[in-house]
Amino acid sequence: MKKGFSRFAFYWGSVFGCGVFLFQILSAVLHFSGNFLQTLAYSLIVISSLIFVYTKFRRENPSLQPGFGRSLGLLTLVSLVMSLFFTLYTVVLIAKINPSLIQDALNQMAVLAEGYGDYADVLNDDGVYRIVEAAFVFSNFFFDFLGNFFYSLLIAFLFTRNGNRRFGTFDNGNGNGRY
């Protein structure tokens, strides 16, 4: 094994995480973010990255045939690192690209809450702003990781469901392994 399991995952997670970060920044600058095509492109980047990492790991470690658990662990670590880079994009988004994003959302909530009395005043508090900002960053990390974990689970299942055999073969009891 050329690299340790976790070093391999963190290396490739960082490489593809930088790609995700740059893709998200480019999407935001070009006003391409938030639509269906951007979300689809992001999902395809994540899926192809995870498949690449899995096949690269198998190619670099031919004697080690990872089972479902080890494959899921590898892809989960890669997903975690990629989600950290997505969270870095979220921080850059609310700090530099669109600093009024959180305040605009709070202002809209305050307009909706005007009929409820003191709730509108609470939404304009600076402490509430910081809490909402932290919750926004954490929720973006959590939901991005959850989606990436689902892709990891699916890829690990698909690539390890037949063990070391090729797709289209199975053990039918007589040893020939054909349909």
mmCIF file of N, CA and C in Angstrom, residues 105-164:
data_model
loop_
_atom_site.group_PDB
_atom_site.id
_atom_site.type_symbol
_atom_site.label_atom_id
_atom_site.label_comp_id
_atom_site.label_asym_id
_atom_site.label_seq_id
_atom_site.Cartn_x
_atom_site.Cartn_y
_atom_site.Cartn_z
ATOM 1 N N ALA A 105 -32.539 37.642 4.415
ATOM 2 C CA ALA A 105 -33.466 36.599 4.878
ATOM 3 C C ALA A 105 -34.115 37.001 6.197
ATOM 4 N N LEU A 106 -33.327 37.577 7.119
ATOM 5 C CA LEU A 106 -33.893 38.034 8.397
ATOM 6 C C LEU A 106 -34.871 39.185 8.193
ATOM 7 N N ASN A 107 -34.579 40.076 7.255
ATOM 8 C CA ASN A 107 -35.501 41.181 6.966
ATOM 9 C C ASN A 107 -36.825 40.661 6.419
ATOM 10 N N GLN A 108 -36.758 39.667 5.551
ATOM 11 C CA GLN A 108 -37.993 39.071 5.034
ATOM 12 C C GLN A 108 -38.791 38.404 6.143
ATOM 13 N N MET A 109 -38.085 37.737 7.055
ATOM 14 C CA MET A 109 -38.783 37.123 8.192
ATOM 15 C C MET A 109 -39.390 38.197 9.096
ATOM 16 N N ALA A 110 -38.691 39.321 9.272
ATOM 17 C CA ALA A 110 -39.208 40.401 10.108
ATOM 18 C C ALA A 110 -40.463 41.004 9.500
ATOM 19 N N VAL A 111 -40.497 41.145 8.185
ATOM 20 C CA VAL A 111 -41.692 41.660 7.509
ATOM 21 C C VAL A 111 -42.859 40.697 7.721
ATOM 22 N N LEU A 112 -42.589 39.413 7.610
ATOM 23 C CA LEU A 112 -43.644 38.425 7.825
ATOM 24 C C LEU A 112 -44.098 38.382 9.282
ATOM 25 N N ALA A 113 -43.188 38.704 10.217
ATOM 26 C CA ALA A 113 -43.510 38.629 11.638
ATOM 27 C C ALA A 113 -44.063 39.918 12.209
ATOM 28 N N GLU A 114 -44.260 40.953 11.399
ATOM 29 C CA GLU A 114 -44.742 42.229 11.918
ATOM 30 C C GLU A 114 -46.101 42.110 12.604
ATOM 31 N N GLY A 115 -46.913 41.233 12.143
ATOM 32 C CA GLY A 115 -48.224 41.067 12.751
ATOM 33 C C GLY A 115 -48.193 40.348 14.084
ATOM 34 N N TYR A 116 -47.026 39.834 14.475
ATOM 35 C CA TYR A 116 -46.932 39.079 15.719
ATOM 36 C C TYR A 116 -46.272 39.854 16.848
ATOM 37 N N GLY A 117 -46.100 41.133 16.708
ATOM 38 C CA GLY A 117 -45.615 41.958 17.809
ATOM 39 C C GLY A 117 -44.104 42.034 17.901
ATOM 40 N N ASP A 118 -43.557 41.567 19.005
ATOM 41 C CA ASP A 118 -42.136 41.740 19.323
ATOM 42 C C ASP A 118 -41.199 40.825 18.531
ATOM 43 N N TYR A 119 -41.733 39.896 17.789
ATOM 44 C CA TYR A 119 -40.867 38.986 17.033
ATOM 45 C C TYR A 119 -40.035 39.717 15.990
ATOM 46 N N ALA A 120 -40.564 40.736 15.386
ATOM 47 C CA ALA A 120 -39.817 41.498 14.379
ATOM 48 C C ALA A 120 -38.606 42.172 15.005
ATOM 49 N N ASP A 121 -38.739 42.663 16.244
ATOM 50 C CA ASP A 121 -37.610 43.302 16.922
ATOM 51 C C ASP A 121 -36.515 42.286 17.272
ATOM 52 N N VAL A 122 -36.914 41.082 17.625
ATOM 53 C CA VAL A 122 -35.945 40.040 17.962
ATOM 54 C C VAL A 122 -35.106 39.688 16.730
ATOM 55 N N LEU A 123 -35.733 39.650 15.573
ATOM 56 C CA LEU A 123 -35.017 39.281 14.352
ATOM 57 C C LEU A 123 -33.990 40.328 13.938
ATOM 58 N N ASN A 124 -34.117 41.542 14.394
ATOM 59 C CA ASN A 124 -33.158 42.595 14.068
ATOM 60 C C ASN A 124 -32.001 42.680 15.060
ATOM 61 N N ASP A 125 -31.995 41.832 16.083
ATOM 62 C CA ASP A 125 -30.938 41.810 17.084
ATOM 63 C C ASP A 125 -29.649 41.228 16.486
ATOM 64 N N ASP A 126 -28.499 41.807 16.846
ATOM 65 C CA ASP A 126 -27.210 41.363 16.314
ATOM 66 C C ASP A 126 -26.845 39.954 16.781
ATOM 67 N N GLY A 127 -27.211 39.603 17.999
ATOM 68 C CA GLY A 127 -26.952 38.248 18.506
ATOM 69 C C GLY A 127 -27.719 37.197 17.727
ATOM 70 N N VAL A 128 -28.950 37.515 17.384
ATOM 71 C CA VAL A 128 -29.755 36.599 16.583
ATOM 72 C C VAL A 128 -29.137 36.444 15.202
ATOM 73 N N TYR A 129 -28.613 37.530 14.659
ATOM 74 C CA TYR A 129 -27.948 37.480 13.362
ATOM 75 C C TYR A 129 -26.773 36.499 13.392
ATOM 76 N N ARG A 130 -25.951 36.564 14.432
ATOM 77 C CA ARG A 130 -24.795 35.670 14.554
ATOM 78 C C ARG A 130 -25.237 34.216 14.711
ATOM 79 N N ILE A 131 -26.297 33.989 15.457
ATOM 80 C CA ILE A 131 -26.809 32.623 15.633
ATOM 81 C C ILE A 131 -27.327 32.072 14.314
ATOM 82 N N VAL A 132 -28.068 32.879 13.577
ATOM 83 C CA VAL A 132 -28.598 32.447 12.286
ATOM 84 C C VAL A 132 -27.456 32.190 11.306
ATOM 85 N N GLU A 133 -26.438 33.022 11.346
ATOM 86 C CA GLU A 133 -25.284 32.849 10.469
ATOM 87 C C GLU A 133 -24.564 31.530 10.766
ATOM 88 N N ALA A 134 -24.354 31.235 12.054
ATOM 89 C CA ALA A 134 -23.701 29.973 12.431
ATOM 90 C C ALA A 134 -24.573 28.775 12.062
ATOM 91 N N ALA A 135 -25.876 28.908 12.278
ATOM 92 C CA ALA A 135 -26.785 27.818 11.925
ATOM 93 C C ALA A 135 -26.799 27.584 10.413
ATOM 94 N N PHE A 136 -26.699 28.650 9.640
ATOM 95 C CA PHE A 136 -26.667 28.534 8.184
ATOM 96 C C PHE A 136 -25.422 27.777 7.725
ATOM 97 N N VAL A 137 -24.277 28.119 8.291
ATOM 98 C CA VAL A 137 -23.027 27.444 7.915
ATOM 99 C C VAL A 137 -23.076 25.974 8.323
ATOM 100 N N PHE A 138 -23.496 25.702 9.559
ATOM 101 C CA PHE A 138 -23.551 24.314 10.021
ATOM 102 C C PHE A 138 -24.560 23.491 9.224
ATOM 103 N N SER A 139 -25.714 24.063 8.943
ATOM 104 C CA SER A 139 -26.729 23.300 8.204
ATOM 105 C C SER A 139 -26.269 23.018 6.776
ATOM 106 N N ASN A 140 -25.539 23.950 6.157
ATOM 107 C CA ASN A 140 -24.996 23.677 4.827
ATOM 108 C C ASN A 140 -23.997 22.534 4.874
ATOM 109 N N PHE A 141 -23.135 22.502 5.904
ATOM 110 C CA PHE A 141 -22.202 21.389 6.045
ATOM 111 C C PHE A 141 -22.964 20.079 6.254
ATOM 112 N N PHE A 142 -23.912 20.091 7.161
ATOM 113 C CA PHE A 142 -24.631 18.871 7.509
ATOM 114 C C PHE A 142 -25.377 18.295 6.307
ATOM 115 N N PHE A 143 -26.116 19.126 5.612
ATOM 116 C CA PHE A 143 -26.906 18.610 4.497
ATOM 117 C C PHE A 143 -26.041 18.239 3.293
ATOM 118 N N ASP A 144 -24.941 18.948 3.081
ATOM 119 C CA ASP A 144 -24.031 18.547 2.017
ATOM 120 C C ASP A 144 -23.392 17.202 2.351
ATOM 121 N N PHE A 145 -22.947 17.028 3.595
ATOM 122 C CA PHE A 145 -22.356 15.751 3.979
ATOM 123 C C PHE A 145 -23.382 14.633 3.917
ATOM 124 N N LEU A 146 -24.592 14.903 4.311
ATOM 125 C CA LEU A 146 -25.640 13.881 4.253
ATOM 126 C C LEU A 146 -25.865 13.422 2.814
ATOM 127 N N GLY A 147 -25.928 14.353 1.885
ATOM 128 C CA GLY A 147 -26.084 13.993 0.475
ATOM 129 C C GLY A 147 -24.879 13.232 -0.047
ATOM 130 N N ASN A 148 -23.677 13.693 0.301
ATOM 131 C CA ASN A 148 -22.466 12.999 -0.132
ATOM 132 C C ASN A 148 -22.375 11.608 0.485
ATOM 133 N N PHE A 149 -22.815 11.480 1.728
ATOM 134 C CA PHE A 149 -22.808 10.162 2.369
ATOM 135 C C PHE A 149 -23.765 9.206 1.654
ATOM 136 N N PHE A 150 -24.903 9.713 1.229
ATOM 137 C CA PHE A 150 -25.831 8.875 0.470
ATOM 138 C C PHE A 150 -25.167 8.379 -0.811
ATOM 139 N N TYR A 151 -24.468 9.253 -1.521
ATOM 140 C CA TYR A 151 -23.748 8.831 -2.724
ATOM 141 C C TYR A 151 -22.672 7.810 -2.370
ATOM 142 N N SER A 152 -21.968 8.015 -1.264
ATOM 143 C CA SER A 152 -20.943 7.066 -0.830
ATOM 144 C C SER A 152 -21.545 5.705 -0.538
ATOM 145 N N LEU A 153 -22.659 5.711 0.141
ATOM 146 C CA LEU A 153 -23.354 4.469 0.472
ATOM 147 C C LEU A 153 -23.777 3.732 -0.790
ATOM 148 N N LEU A 154 -24.331 4.456 -1.721
ATOM 149 C CA LEU A 154 -24.779 3.865 -2.974
ATOM 150 C C LEU A 154 -23.609 3.316 -3.788
ATOM 151 N N ILE A 155 -22.537 4.066 -3.896
ATOM 152 C CA ILE A 155 -21.372 3.621 -4.672
ATOM 153 C C ILE A 155 -20.703 2.425 -4.005
ATOM 154 N N ALA A 156 -20.548 2.465 -2.688
ATOM 155 C CA ALA A 156 -19.946 1.331 -1.989
ATOM 156 C C ALA A 156 -20.797 0.081 -2.165
ATOM 157 N N PHE A 157 -22.091 0.218 -2.102
ATOM 158 C CA PHE A 157 -22.983 -0.927 -2.292
ATOM 159 C C PHE A 157 -22.872 -1.477 -3.708
ATOM 160 N N LEU A 158 -22.917 -0.611 -4.696
ATOM 161 C CA LEU A 158 -22.868 -1.061 -6.089
ATOM 162 C C LEU A 158 -21.531 -1.704 -6.447
ATOM 163 N N PHE A 159 -20.428 -1.172 -5.928
ATOM 164 C CA PHE A 159 -19.120 -1.677 -6.305
ATOM 165 C C PHE A 159 -18.701 -2.902 -5.500
ATOM 166 N N THR A 160 -19.370 -3.173 -4.389
ATOM 167 C CA THR A 160 -18.972 -4.324 -3.583
ATOM 168 C C THR A 160 -20.071 -5.370 -3.472
ATOM 169 N N ARG A 161 -21.161 -5.199 -4.149
ATOM 170 C CA ARG A 161 -22.277 -6.135 -3.973
ATOM 171 C C ARG A 161 -21.975 -7.524 -4.480
ATOM 172 N N ASN A 162 -21.093 -7.671 -5.456
ATOM 173 C CA ASN A 162 -20.735 -8.989 -5.973
ATOM 174 C C ASN A 162 -19.371 -9.453 -5.491
ATOM 175 N N GLY A 163 -18.844 -8.829 -4.501
ATOM 176 C CA GLY A 163 -17.526 -9.216 -4.009
ATOM 177 C C GLY A 163 -16.472 -8.920 -5.045
ATOM 178 N N ASN A 164 -15.636 -9.879 -5.335
ATOM 179 C CA ASN A 164 -14.553 -9.701 -6.298
ATOM 180 C C ASN A 164 -14.956 -10.125 -7.708
#
